[in-house]
Amino acid sequence: MTDQVQIKIKRENSLEEDNPSFFWIKSEGQQKLATENLVPGNQVYKEKLIIKKGIEYRLWDPFRSKLAAAIMNELEYFPFENKTKVLYLGASTGTTVSHISDIVGPSGIVFAVEHASRVARDFLDRVAAYRKNIMPILQDARRPKEYFSVFGKVDVVYVDIAQPDQTEIAIDNCEMFLKKGGYFFLVIKTRSIDVTKSPKKIVEEETQKLQSRFEVLQSIDLHPYDKDHAIVIAKFRG
Amino acid sequence: MYSVILTELGISVFDDEKLEKAFSFSNPVKEYLLVKNKESKLNELINYLISIQRGVSVSDESLLAILKKNNIDSQIMEDSELERIQASKPQIIVDSGFASNPQDALGKLRDFALGLSSSKVTEVSESPDLHIIQAINSLDEIDKIANALSSRLREWYGLHFPELDNVIDSINGYAQIVMAGKRESLTKQVFEDAGFPESKVEMLSLISTKSRGGDISDVNLAIVQSIAKQILDFHDLRKKLEEHVESEMETIAPNLSAILGTAVGARILGRAGSLKRLASLPASTIQVLGAEKALFRSLKTGSQPPKHGLLFQHAMVHAAPRWQRGKIARAIAAKAVIAARVDVYGEGLNNTLLEKLNVRVDEIGKKYENPTEKDIRRPESFRRDGGNFRDRGGRRDDRGGRRDDRGGRRDDRGGRRDDRGGRRDDRGGRRDDRGGRRDDRGGRRDDRGGRRDDRGGRRDDRGGRRDDRPSSNKNKKRKQFGRR
């Protein structure tokens, strides 16, 4: 725990740095994660908005967003920055997407893929409609060839789809859209892959599947923010 | 060779890198989808391509099909070419004049993506099966609310007229009586209007005069009456919903309704999420929809899998003897999924499905008319297993199915392993003292004499216990719903 406190304090200073991706903001006596709001005044999931030195920040809840949980659990690689191009599979209602959209800024772009129309409804209303750097795509991630409106290669692929074959789907997408040397974030929801196996083993197995095409950099257990979830970060060899 | 490129904002014809002609969409989302569905006419483009009289390569399969239909010499582009187009899409859009600069192109692409997504959301929200799911779920929730309110009403009005509770079962009748007001104002007419038979009316009038209940103030009565009013309203609403679900199911899923009945069909539909998804499920999944808890427990611990989930509500399963239910549920699930597929991809009502199902269910009824040894003993063994289940939990999980073949370790954890016949036999001795539960694993035991005598005379040696559980004791068995 002491380590985390140190990181937080370090990040607090980085608020003044030139091009920071995310911030640590003091709220209710605690250092909390936040991003600079791309659309001031706009709330996505009733998160707290804090104005500091004339800039509006949105608190980033690690219990709602697995990427934030990963940062809390000492994520070492953070390839999201200004102008990054991201392919995001499993946008859901757009909590994490909105923060990534904050980070990549107006000249970055997030291709957000979601299949279920019920959650896509909320995503379109609350997030995609306000943020000009989000390209909403209502398609099945199993068929990357049918994504209209995606162009070029992206810098980062972020996958958060709860399917038994999620890793295979993710690799297919990386092959089509991820540039060589690009980063790959895979959220593994172990209970959706197989309830009968131990979570640890599943993470190992899924990581194994990446070895041939990716260099696995880090694997993070999201406890206590999410039970039986992990994030694997890898680099695409091409 | 000319290349014809489909973009979100229009169709462009290029000669090498040079733009020859561009046909922009006035309503991109609509026209793009028309092309994708191969429904566009694209007269202008076709006329132009005919006039230039050259072979063309095309960037999109659907567009290719449209051109081929119009006898234009065309072929699909090579992968490398497609990749290049995909990579430089904003530039192509600018070159074609669909946008003034890359930034503008991006904005237009985003508008397109937003429009396309919205149109999909709209389309999905309009599908009738989603409305049926909402209706059947409302129905179930209304039942829940009305039940809770009913018990409250009986409690409250019971302070004033406690005897009424025991005499009247139907909550509708009860609520109607409450609506009439205090005990003194309950005339024969009131009871008759509430639809009770002559004999009951007599009795009701009698007990209302010598009730043990206390007085109720007007203010309290008014509130109790509004609760009763709500219950009556719920009753009407429920009826309406029921009819609605029935008629809707028969329109959009006639085959499924024929196999499952409208109510069970709608509930299964609700579990699956949509008719299309239901049609893509395996029958085995449909068989256990609604018994997820038991199913996952079975996967984790190797306990018996559930025989039926929601399907238990199906008349055929419900009315059948317990040992036939699994077989019948399986037969119904198999036919139900075919029915769902016919509803989605075929049309009309296909009666052969139901006929075949009936034949099969009759066959099951005849073939398995009598329970086997195993079937009779099962409920008891489950009860014990079930009781133990929790404290066995954790250790099992990660070792799942394989557990079975590792007999040895199992044994020391006693009785539970019953089902793994063979192994056990050689350890006979221990078995005996654990008595009863073992018996149910029929066949194997027989050759080991003694204990098996009970088959036939069946449990003679333990006589007493057996007798008080005649196999017709349905109510008890019903509690096993969804499990074995």
XYZ file of C-alpha atoms in Angstrom:
722
model
C 0.000 0.000 0.000
C 2.808 2.408 0.775
C 4.038 2.026 -2.789
C 0.740 3.203 -4.144
C 0.774 6.252 -1.966
C 4.175 7.151 -3.328
C 3.046 6.821 -6.900
C 0.065 8.975 -6.176
C 2.211 11.728 -4.788
C 4.513 11.520 -7.754
C 1.567 11.799 -10.101
C 0.247 14.776 -8.205
C 3.361 16.662 -9.203
C 3.006 15.582 -12.795
C -0.136 17.707 -12.959
C 2.149 20.560 -13.872
C 4.038 18.595 -16.502
C 3.585 19.251 -20.170
C 1.510 16.479 -21.615
C 0.153 14.288 -18.883
C -2.317 11.537 -19.668
C -4.106 11.365 -16.386
C -3.994 13.096 -13.051
C -4.220 12.568 -9.353
C -6.668 14.993 -7.863
C -7.424 15.613 -4.235
C -11.047 14.926 -3.468
C -12.635 14.249 -0.118
C -9.189 14.154 1.451
C -7.893 11.441 -0.870
C -5.805 11.388 -4.006
C -8.075 10.247 -6.774
C -7.577 9.409 -10.404
C -8.962 11.841 -12.975
C -8.767 12.909 -16.601
C -9.177 16.340 -18.097
C -12.717 16.673 -19.365
C -12.799 16.952 -23.136
C -16.354 18.248 -23.030
C -16.523 20.539 -19.997
C -19.741 20.255 -18.064
C -20.534 16.836 -19.481
C -20.865 13.928 -17.097
C -20.916 10.379 -18.382
C -21.721 8.171 -15.406
C -22.458 10.696 -12.673
C -18.784 10.934 -11.819
C -17.589 13.956 -9.918
C -16.364 16.971 -11.859
C -13.630 19.040 -10.242
C -12.369 22.379 -11.441
C -8.780 23.164 -10.601
C -6.942 26.209 -11.917
C -9.695 26.743 -14.462
C -9.440 23.254 -15.917
C -12.240 20.750 -15.422
C -11.341 17.187 -14.453
C -13.510 14.080 -14.301
C -12.812 11.623 -11.507
C -12.084 8.158 -12.850
C -13.646 5.412 -10.762
C -11.518 2.238 -10.602
C -14.538 0.261 -9.488
C -16.303 1.127 -12.730
C -13.418 1.166 -15.176
C -10.943 -1.679 -15.427
C -8.299 0.519 -16.974
C -8.448 2.776 -13.929
C -8.278 -0.307 -11.713
C -5.141 -1.365 -13.577
C -3.561 2.034 -12.947
C -4.362 1.702 -9.260
C -2.740 -1.727 -9.319
C 0.515 -0.367 -10.675
C 0.190 -0.501 -14.410
C 3.616 0.152 -15.910
C 2.750 0.912 -19.512
C 0.359 3.635 -20.496
C 0.398 4.161 -24.263
C -2.684 6.379 -24.290
C -1.709 9.997 -24.865
C -2.620 12.956 -26.983
C -3.358 11.971 -30.611
C -3.351 8.217 -29.955
C -5.573 6.128 -32.216
C -7.404 3.425 -30.298
C -9.577 0.494 -31.278
C -11.790 -0.343 -28.332
C -13.771 -3.585 -28.422
C -16.620 -3.939 -25.967
C -17.380 -0.272 -25.395
C -20.447 -1.118 -23.320
C -21.970 2.049 -21.881
C -18.743 3.906 -22.475
C -17.293 4.590 -19.044
C -13.717 3.733 -19.947
C -14.132 4.922 -23.519
C -15.010 8.388 -22.276
C -11.816 8.639 -20.245
C -9.699 7.405 -23.121
C -11.478 9.974 -25.264
C -10.462 12.626 -22.706
C -6.868 11.497 -22.902
C -6.403 11.194 -26.661
C -7.950 14.603 -27.136
C -9.495 16.192 -30.222
C -6.817 14.959 -32.612
C -6.855 11.388 -31.369
C -9.568 8.932 -32.256
C -11.333 6.054 -30.543
C -13.084 3.433 -32.642
C -15.542 2.024 -30.150
C -17.096 -1.312 -31.061
C -20.105 -2.675 -29.234
C -22.533 -5.358 -30.282
C -25.375 -5.272 -27.782
C -27.885 -2.650 -28.809
C -29.236 -2.132 -25.307
C -25.988 -0.791 -23.904
C -25.121 0.854 -27.199
C -28.196 3.000 -26.737
C -26.745 4.480 -23.547
C -23.314 4.705 -25.092
C -24.587 6.722 -28.053
C -26.709 9.023 -25.922
C -24.250 9.730 -23.153
C -20.840 9.451 -24.729
C -20.549 9.181 -28.489
C -22.955 12.014 -29.219
C -20.845 14.521 -27.256
C -17.335 13.427 -28.051
C -16.161 14.147 -31.537
C -13.164 11.828 -31.305
C -15.299 8.725 -30.858
C -16.376 6.645 -33.827
C -19.209 4.403 -32.626
C -19.447 1.049 -34.383
C -22.373 -1.255 -33.696
C -20.934 -4.492 -34.917
C -20.006 -7.917 -33.720
C -16.312 -7.952 -32.830
C -16.180 -11.405 -34.404
C -16.443 -9.819 -37.829
C -13.836 -7.085 -38.014
C -14.182 -6.957 -41.800
C -17.590 -5.397 -41.419
C -16.537 -2.436 -39.336
C -17.380 0.473 -41.574
C -15.690 3.759 -40.854
C -12.505 2.334 -39.417
C -9.473 3.443 -41.322
C -5.756 2.932 -41.088
C -3.937 1.156 -38.302
C -4.317 2.032 -34.655
C -1.731 2.521 -31.903
C -3.592 0.621 -29.214
C -6.195 -2.119 -29.187
C -8.165 -2.408 -25.951
C -10.381 -5.466 -25.613
C -13.024 -5.929 -22.962
C -15.488 -8.452 -24.298
C -16.813 -11.225 -22.096
C -16.756 -14.158 -24.463
C -15.255 -17.614 -24.026
C -13.216 -17.082 -27.196
C -12.375 -13.453 -26.480
C -8.636 -13.876 -26.936
C -9.007 -15.315 -30.423
C -11.417 -12.539 -31.401
C -8.970 -9.966 -30.048
C -6.037 -11.414 -31.983
C -8.037 -11.351 -35.229
C -8.767 -7.691 -34.680
C -5.148 -6.880 -33.873
C -4.028 -8.529 -37.069
C -6.333 -6.339 -39.083
C -6.013 -3.035 -37.301
C -3.066 -2.860 -34.911
C 0.154 -1.355 -36.198
C 3.422 -3.150 -35.676
C 4.780 -2.388 -32.228
C 1.352 -1.245 -31.100
C 0.032 -1.973 -27.634
C -2.638 -4.471 -26.793
C -4.748 -4.453 -23.627
C -6.751 -7.568 -22.951
C -9.221 -7.666 -20.090
C -9.710 -11.249 -18.999
C -12.924 -11.930 -17.188
C -12.057 -15.411 -16.065
C -15.565 -16.358 -15.064
C -16.843 -15.767 -18.579
C -14.259 -18.034 -20.088
C -14.751 -21.047 -17.881
C -16.369 -21.177 -14.464
C -14.844 -24.511 -13.619
C -11.196 -23.536 -13.887
C -9.203 -21.483 -11.454
C -8.877 -17.829 -12.493
C -5.108 -17.959 -12.292
C -4.904 -20.836 -14.687
C -7.162 -19.144 -17.199
C -5.040 -15.996 -17.219
C -1.998 -18.168 -17.826
C -3.673 -20.030 -20.663
C -4.931 -16.893 -22.358
C -1.519 -15.261 -22.022
C -0.009 -18.343 -23.600
C -2.204 -17.820 -26.662
C -0.635 -14.396 -27.177
C 2.990 -15.534 -27.044
C 3.448 -16.212 -30.749
C 2.324 -12.793 -31.983
C 2.864 -10.593 -28.971
C 5.448 -9.760 -26.400
C 3.596 -9.934 -23.105
C 4.664 -7.026 -20.928
C 2.597 -7.174 -17.794
C -0.333 -8.967 -16.312
C -2.349 -7.321 -13.553
C -4.867 -8.777 -11.185
C -7.669 -6.261 -10.716
C -8.429 -7.242 -7.152
C -9.967 -5.553 -5.134
C -11.709 -3.474 -7.789
C -12.980 -6.440 -9.777
C -13.116 -10.014 -8.648
C -11.528 -12.673 -10.858
C -10.525 -10.140 -13.503
C -7.122 -9.461 -14.949
C -5.602 -7.191 -17.582
C -2.788 -8.369 -19.801
C -0.682 -5.782 -21.604
C 1.254 -6.888 -24.649
C 3.157 -5.454 -27.565
C 2.343 -6.525 -31.106
C 5.261 -8.058 -32.953
C 3.393 -7.781 -36.255
C -8.099 -0.829 -65.212
C -10.551 1.417 -63.426
C -11.199 0.953 -59.757
C -14.607 1.515 -58.217
C -14.369 2.343 -54.525
C -17.246 2.298 -52.081
C -16.862 4.715 -49.179
C -19.335 5.725 -46.525
C -20.083 8.968 -48.334
C -20.316 7.845 -51.921
C -18.884 5.765 -54.733
C -15.807 6.939 -56.644
C -14.285 5.711 -59.854
C -10.512 6.048 -60.036
C -8.151 5.472 -62.901
C -4.921 4.665 -61.134
C -4.586 7.544 -58.647
C -6.705 9.925 -60.643
C -10.358 10.530 -59.894
C -12.553 9.930 -62.927
C -16.001 10.325 -61.494
C -17.609 10.518 -58.066
C -21.172 9.678 -57.102
C -21.900 11.084 -53.682
C -24.677 9.848 -51.440
C -27.274 12.403 -50.472
C -28.292 10.322 -47.477
C -25.143 8.297 -46.690
C -26.529 5.955 -44.023
C -29.536 4.938 -46.047
C -27.800 4.602 -49.376
C -24.780 2.844 -47.949
C -27.031 0.243 -46.340
C -28.929 -0.194 -49.601
C -25.665 -0.990 -51.351
C -24.654 -3.372 -48.569
C -27.978 -5.163 -48.872
C -27.562 -5.275 -52.644
C -30.794 -3.403 -53.106
C -29.476 -0.245 -54.770
C -30.120 0.474 -58.399
C -27.177 2.881 -58.834
C -28.397 3.847 -62.278
C -25.994 6.729 -62.734
C -22.980 4.646 -61.842
C -24.105 1.754 -64.022
C -24.730 3.995 -67.041
C -21.352 5.591 -66.580
C -19.561 2.261 -66.328
C -21.390 0.931 -69.364
C -20.407 3.999 -71.349
C -16.697 3.669 -70.589
C -16.743 0.013 -71.628
C -13.846 -1.167 -69.556
C -13.324 -3.837 -66.966
C -13.297 -2.519 -63.412
C -12.057 -3.738 -60.056
C -14.362 -3.169 -57.118
C -13.628 -2.609 -53.450
C -16.729 -4.210 -52.001
C -18.449 -7.578 -52.383
C -21.987 -6.236 -52.324
C -21.179 -3.547 -54.848
C -19.556 -6.189 -57.025
C -22.744 -8.242 -56.950
C -24.804 -5.248 -58.045
C -22.461 -4.498 -60.929
C -22.377 -8.124 -62.045
C -26.152 -8.183 -62.087
C -25.937 -5.348 -64.598
C -23.489 -7.231 -66.794
C -20.522 -5.064 -66.044
C -17.180 -6.757 -66.392
C -15.937 -6.470 -62.811
C -13.805 -8.233 -60.237
C -12.918 -7.786 -56.592
C -9.686 -5.965 -55.739
C -6.666 -7.671 -54.354
C -6.132 -7.714 -50.609
C -3.162 -5.387 -50.719
C -5.196 -2.862 -52.668
C -8.094 -3.142 -50.204
C -5.722 -2.574 -47.335
C -4.352 0.528 -48.983
C -7.852 1.903 -49.427
C -8.708 1.145 -45.830
C -5.571 2.944 -44.670
C -6.121 6.085 -46.728
C -9.861 6.367 -46.505
C -10.053 10.002 -45.343
C -7.789 10.995 -48.228
C -9.910 9.126 -50.765
C -12.981 10.880 -49.461
C -11.274 14.246 -49.900
C -9.989 13.327 -53.364
C -13.495 12.324 -54.394
C -14.787 15.690 -53.328
C -17.059 14.250 -50.660
C -15.272 16.384 -48.071
C -13.176 19.527 -48.247
C -10.222 18.376 -46.112
C -9.176 15.379 -43.980
C -10.598 16.989 -40.856
C -13.923 17.478 -42.600
C -13.768 13.894 -43.877
C -13.285 12.651 -40.323
C -16.251 14.663 -39.127
C -18.415 13.294 -41.902
C -17.255 9.746 -41.235
C -18.169 10.195 -37.595
C -21.600 11.527 -38.475
C -22.025 8.501 -40.674
C -20.965 6.134 -37.872
C -23.303 7.842 -35.434
C -26.184 7.723 -37.904
C -25.575 4.093 -38.764
C -25.369 3.062 -35.114
C -28.505 4.985 -34.245
C -30.411 3.397 -37.089
C -29.362 -0.024 -35.838
C -30.466 0.748 -32.307
C -33.801 1.948 -33.644
C -34.197 -1.126 -35.780
C -33.490 -3.509 -32.905
C -35.817 -1.659 -30.535
C -38.648 -2.173 -32.955
C -38.417 -5.934 -33.100
C -41.591 -7.454 -31.636
C -39.846 -10.190 -29.661
C -38.259 -7.602 -27.376
C -41.707 -6.277 -26.616
C -42.970 -9.757 -25.771
C -40.067 -10.169 -23.362
C -40.992 -6.936 -21.628
C -44.616 -8.047 -21.467
C -43.916 -11.457 -19.956
C -41.492 -9.947 -17.465
C -44.105 -7.370 -16.449
C -46.553 -10.181 -16.007
C -44.224 -12.053 -13.676
C -43.502 -8.899 -11.735
C -47.175 -8.022 -11.403
C -47.741 -11.481 -9.969
C -45.054 -10.853 -7.429
C -46.384 -7.447 -6.428
C -50.002 -8.602 -6.335
C -49.055 -11.562 -4.155
C -47.233 -9.388 -1.680
C -50.084 -6.885 -1.585
C -52.594 -9.694 -1.184
C -50.998 -11.056 1.940
C -50.840 -7.543 3.310
C -54.513 -7.020 2.518
C -55.484 -10.250 4.232
C -53.463 -9.275 7.281
C -54.916 -5.808 7.500
C -58.542 -6.487 6.723
C -58.124 -9.618 8.842
C -57.927 -7.420 11.926
C -61.489 -6.462 11.174
C -62.798 -9.731 9.750
C -60.303 -12.541 10.470
C -62.616 -15.413 9.521
C -62.758 -14.295 5.905
C -59.140 -15.279 5.326
C -59.762 -18.984 5.856
C -62.945 -19.137 3.886
C -61.907 -17.360 0.703
C -58.984 -18.553 -1.341
C -59.271 -16.360 -4.392
C -57.661 -13.010 -3.788
C -59.901 -11.460 -6.377
C -62.992 -12.459 -4.439
C -61.415 -11.319 -1.211
C -60.571 -7.907 -2.637
C -64.090 -7.504 -3.968
C -65.505 -8.144 -0.529
C -63.101 -5.639 0.992
C -64.289 -3.090 -1.538
C -67.809 -3.433 -0.142
C -66.629 -2.007 3.165
C -67.141 -2.939 6.792
C -68.519 -6.232 8.013
C -71.960 -4.766 8.655
C -72.368 -3.700 5.078
C -71.552 -7.146 3.667
C -74.885 -8.319 2.334
C -75.673 -11.483 0.467
C -75.751 -9.370 -2.634
C -72.100 -8.467 -2.160
C -71.055 -12.085 -1.940
C -73.147 -13.024 -4.929
C -71.659 -10.200 -6.958
C -68.207 -11.402 -6.059
C -69.137 -14.646 -7.748
C -69.470 -17.078 -4.871
C -71.843 -20.052 -5.058
C -75.041 -20.225 -3.040
C -73.662 -22.468 -0.298
C -70.702 -20.242 0.303
C -72.834 -17.120 0.388
C -74.865 -18.653 3.194
C -71.786 -19.460 5.189
C -70.252 -16.064 4.596
C -73.348 -14.229 5.787
C -73.367 -16.404 8.873
C -69.782 -15.842 9.883
C -69.908 -12.131 9.097
C -72.519 -11.695 11.823
C -70.499 -13.408 14.535
C -66.977 -12.416 13.641
C -64.283 -12.080 16.248
C -62.680 -9.115 14.507
C -62.335 -5.625 15.913
C -63.761 -2.451 14.501
C -61.907 -0.606 11.769
C -61.845 3.168 11.502
C -63.047 4.836 8.321
C -59.626 6.250 7.559
C -58.009 2.843 7.852
C -60.738 1.210 5.845
C -60.286 3.727 3.065
C -56.631 2.824 2.764
C -57.299 -0.894 2.909
C -59.865 -0.416 0.201
C -57.440 1.386 -2.053
C -55.055 -1.529 -1.660
C -57.882 -3.850 -2.631
C -58.614 -1.609 -5.591
C -54.994 -1.867 -6.697
C -55.130 -5.633 -6.487
C -58.254 -5.739 -8.619
C -56.602 -3.423 -11.131
C -53.538 -5.637 -11.212
C -55.820 -8.539 -11.855
C -57.260 -6.833 -14.925
C -53.851 -5.742 -16.126
C -52.548 -9.243 -15.726
C -55.352 -10.616 -17.824
C -54.668 -8.060 -20.515
C -50.963 -8.838 -20.516
C -51.633 -12.536 -20.699
C -53.852 -12.138 -23.734
C -51.361 -9.782 -25.292
C -48.445 -12.175 -24.834
C -50.537 -14.980 -26.198
C -51.588 -13.220 -29.361
C -48.144 -11.723 -29.976
C -46.424 -15.061 -29.477
C -48.774 -16.697 -31.903
C -47.999 -14.062 -34.518
C -44.250 -13.862 -34.244
C -43.404 -17.348 -32.998
C -46.266 -19.680 -33.904
C -44.157 -22.823 -33.936
C -42.461 -22.093 -30.652
C -45.849 -21.400 -29.088
C -47.211 -24.654 -30.430
C -44.409 -26.650 -28.793
C -43.983 -24.728 -25.555
C -47.250 -22.895 -25.103
C -47.281 -19.119 -25.182
C -46.376 -18.416 -21.556
C -43.472 -20.836 -21.238
C -42.380 -19.925 -24.753
C -42.290 -16.254 -23.850
C -40.316 -16.908 -20.676
C -37.766 -18.989 -22.518
C -37.590 -16.229 -25.109
C -36.928 -13.771 -22.300
C -34.058 -15.872 -21.015
C -32.506 -16.184 -24.438
C -32.752 -12.438 -25.104
C -34.284 -12.519 -28.555
C -35.920 -14.935 -30.921
C -32.898 -14.947 -33.163
C -30.577 -15.779 -30.329
C -32.927 -18.471 -29.111
C -32.842 -20.016 -32.557
C -29.065 -20.161 -32.424
C -28.875 -21.918 -29.060
C -28.292 -25.637 -28.743
C -31.264 -27.672 -27.492
C -29.304 -28.748 -24.442
C -29.035 -25.128 -23.356
C -32.739 -24.545 -23.802
C -33.429 -27.625 -21.723
C -31.724 -26.065 -18.710
C -32.509 -22.373 -19.226
C -33.653 -21.128 -15.855
C -31.630 -23.709 -13.922
C -28.316 -21.909 -14.271
C -27.493 -22.214 -10.632
C -27.852 -25.967 -10.639
C -26.051 -26.222 -13.966
C -22.988 -24.319 -12.848
C -22.926 -26.143 -9.573
C -22.914 -29.332 -11.556
C -20.036 -28.100 -13.724
C -18.064 -27.054 -10.702
C -18.614 -29.962 -8.391
C -19.568 -32.831 -10.633
C -22.978 -33.154 -9.011
C -25.935 -34.228 -11.087
C -26.842 -31.740 -13.809
C -30.354 -30.250 -13.840
C -32.967 -31.986 -15.950
C -35.002 -28.916 -16.702
C -35.172 -25.249 -15.855
C -38.079 -23.168 -17.045
C -39.278 -26.169 -19.004
C -40.564 -27.564 -15.732
C -43.503 -25.231 -16.186
C -44.411 -27.010 -19.384
C -47.538 -29.095 -18.857
C -45.983 -32.228 -20.313
C -42.987 -32.090 -17.997
C -44.937 -30.990 -14.983
C -47.572 -33.691 -15.252
C -45.161 -36.509 -15.993
C -43.830 -38.861 -13.334
C -40.567 -37.633 -11.972
C -38.354 -40.219 -13.613
C -39.672 -39.329 -17.046
C -39.285 -35.596 -16.742
C -35.684 -35.391 -17.856
C -36.391 -37.373 -20.980
C -39.488 -35.400 -21.804
C -37.736 -32.091 -21.171
C -34.979 -33.137 -23.533
C -37.462 -34.074 -26.247
C -39.332 -30.797 -25.831
C -36.154 -28.714 -25.898
C -35.022 -30.427 -29.071
C -38.284 -29.678 -30.822
C -38.510 -26.181 -29.366
C -35.230 -25.090 -30.862
C -36.213 -26.389 -34.280
C -39.496 -24.532 -33.885
C -37.639 -21.319 -33.045
C -35.519 -21.737 -36.165
C -38.579 -22.235 -38.308
C -40.061 -19.089 -36.772
C -36.979 -17.039 -37.563
C -35.937 -18.393 -40.918
C -38.978 -20.203 -42.269
C -42.590 -19.281 -42.234
C -46.016 -20.478 -41.220
C -47.027 -23.071 -38.691
C -45.524 -26.505 -39.070
C -47.620 -29.066 -37.254
C -45.377 -32.055 -37.792
C -43.082 -30.805 -35.029
C -45.795 -31.032 -32.420
C -47.019 -34.344 -33.749
C -43.583 -35.847 -33.563
C -43.115 -34.503 -30.074
C -46.386 -36.061 -28.967
C -45.358 -39.391 -30.434
C -42.057 -39.247 -28.618
C -43.619 -38.252 -25.309
C -46.099 -41.147 -25.576
C -43.207 -43.427 -26.316
C -41.363 -42.226 -23.226
C -44.512 -42.727 -21.206
C -44.788 -46.337 -22.332
C -41.155 -47.287 -22.352
C -40.385 -45.862 -18.951
C -43.715 -46.525 -17.385
C -42.188 -47.832 -14.202
C -39.331 -46.185 -12.398
C -36.107 -48.082 -12.188
C -34.481 -48.765 -8.888
C -32.264 -45.776 -9.382
C -35.149 -43.433 -10.000
C -36.936 -44.371 -6.865
C -34.012 -43.850 -4.590
C -32.759 -40.688 -6.041
C -34.684 -38.063 -4.100
C -33.382 -39.296 -0.815
C -29.828 -39.455 -1.992
C -30.121 -35.972 -3.303
C -31.417 -34.647 -0.094
C -28.377 -35.862 1.712
C -26.061 -34.769 -1.011
C -27.742 -31.450 -1.121
C -27.376 -30.961 2.560
C -23.704 -31.647 2.413
C -23.064 -29.731 -0.659
C -22.084 -26.481 0.821
C -19.346 -27.654 3.059
C -17.846 -29.643 0.263
C -17.879 -26.759 -2.102
C -14.555 -25.093 -2.461
C -12.181 -27.962 -2.644
C -13.945 -29.476 -5.499
C -14.180 -26.601 -7.764
C -10.877 -26.471 -9.378
C -10.637 -30.134 -9.796
C -13.907 -30.404 -11.605
C -15.032 -33.414 -13.539
C -11.809 -35.273 -13.197
C -12.530 -35.912 -9.675
C -14.429 -38.933 -10.493
C -11.601 -41.042 -11.635
C -9.529 -40.409 -8.674
C -11.627 -42.585 -6.536
C -9.263 -43.052 -3.685
C -9.286 -39.597 -2.292
C -12.880 -39.443 -2.566
C -13.592 -42.293 -0.377
C -12.469 -40.716 2.726
C -14.906 -38.043 2.106
C -17.514 -40.612 2.247
C -20.903 -41.086 0.876
C -20.958 -38.494 -1.767
C -19.130 -40.451 -4.274
C -21.833 -42.972 -4.576
C -22.281 -42.555 -8.181
C -18.881 -43.724 -9.066
C -19.894 -47.278 -8.888
C -17.076 -49.564 -9.928
C -14.345 -48.294 -7.751
C -16.199 -48.537 -4.672
C -17.113 -52.065 -4.893
C -13.890 -53.402 -3.725
C -14.116 -51.401 -0.678
C -17.355 -52.964 0.119
C -17.121 -52.957 3.817
C -17.334 -49.289 4.338
C -20.243 -49.012 2.185
C -22.411 -51.117 4.238
C -22.360 -49.022 7.255
C -23.394 -46.102 5.250
C -26.310 -48.029 4.202
C -29.172 -46.665 2.296
C -27.607 -44.257 -0.054
C -25.626 -46.762 -1.868
C -28.491 -48.825 -2.893
C -29.648 -46.475 -5.504
C -26.835 -47.160 -7.826
C -28.590 -50.098 -9.230
C -26.997 -52.709 -11.399
C -23.532 -52.993 -10.104
C -24.439 -53.875 -6.702
C -26.512 -56.807 -7.493
C -23.816 -59.270 -7.909
C -22.682 -58.621 -4.493
C -25.637 -60.231 -3.087
C -26.959 -59.478 0.295
C -27.782 -55.855 0.207
C -29.413 -56.028 -3.068
C -32.107 -58.273 -1.955
C -33.973 -55.230 -1.343
C -34.574 -54.813 -4.986
C -37.859 -56.351 -5.603
C -38.907 -56.585 -2.039
C -36.898 -53.479 -2.217
C -35.591 -52.126 1.008
C -37.005 -54.852 3.138
C -34.238 -54.700 5.530
C -34.914 -51.149 6.199
C -38.510 -51.653 5.786
C -39.980 -48.926 7.811
C -38.431 -45.990 6.114
C -39.420 -47.000 2.701
C -42.967 -47.519 3.420
C -43.711 -44.101 4.520
C -42.465 -42.731 1.295
C -44.726 -44.174 -1.318
C -43.540 -43.334 -4.756
C -46.680 -41.376 -5.431
C -45.684 -38.730 -2.971
C -45.564 -36.063 -5.589
C -45.466 -32.999 -3.485
C -42.243 -33.876 -1.874
C -40.668 -34.685 -5.137
C -41.775 -31.507 -6.658
C -39.386 -29.731 -4.413
C -36.627 -31.284 -6.430
C -37.555 -28.995 -9.245
C -34.688 -28.314 -11.471
C -32.335 -30.719 -9.906
C -31.981 -34.354 -9.356
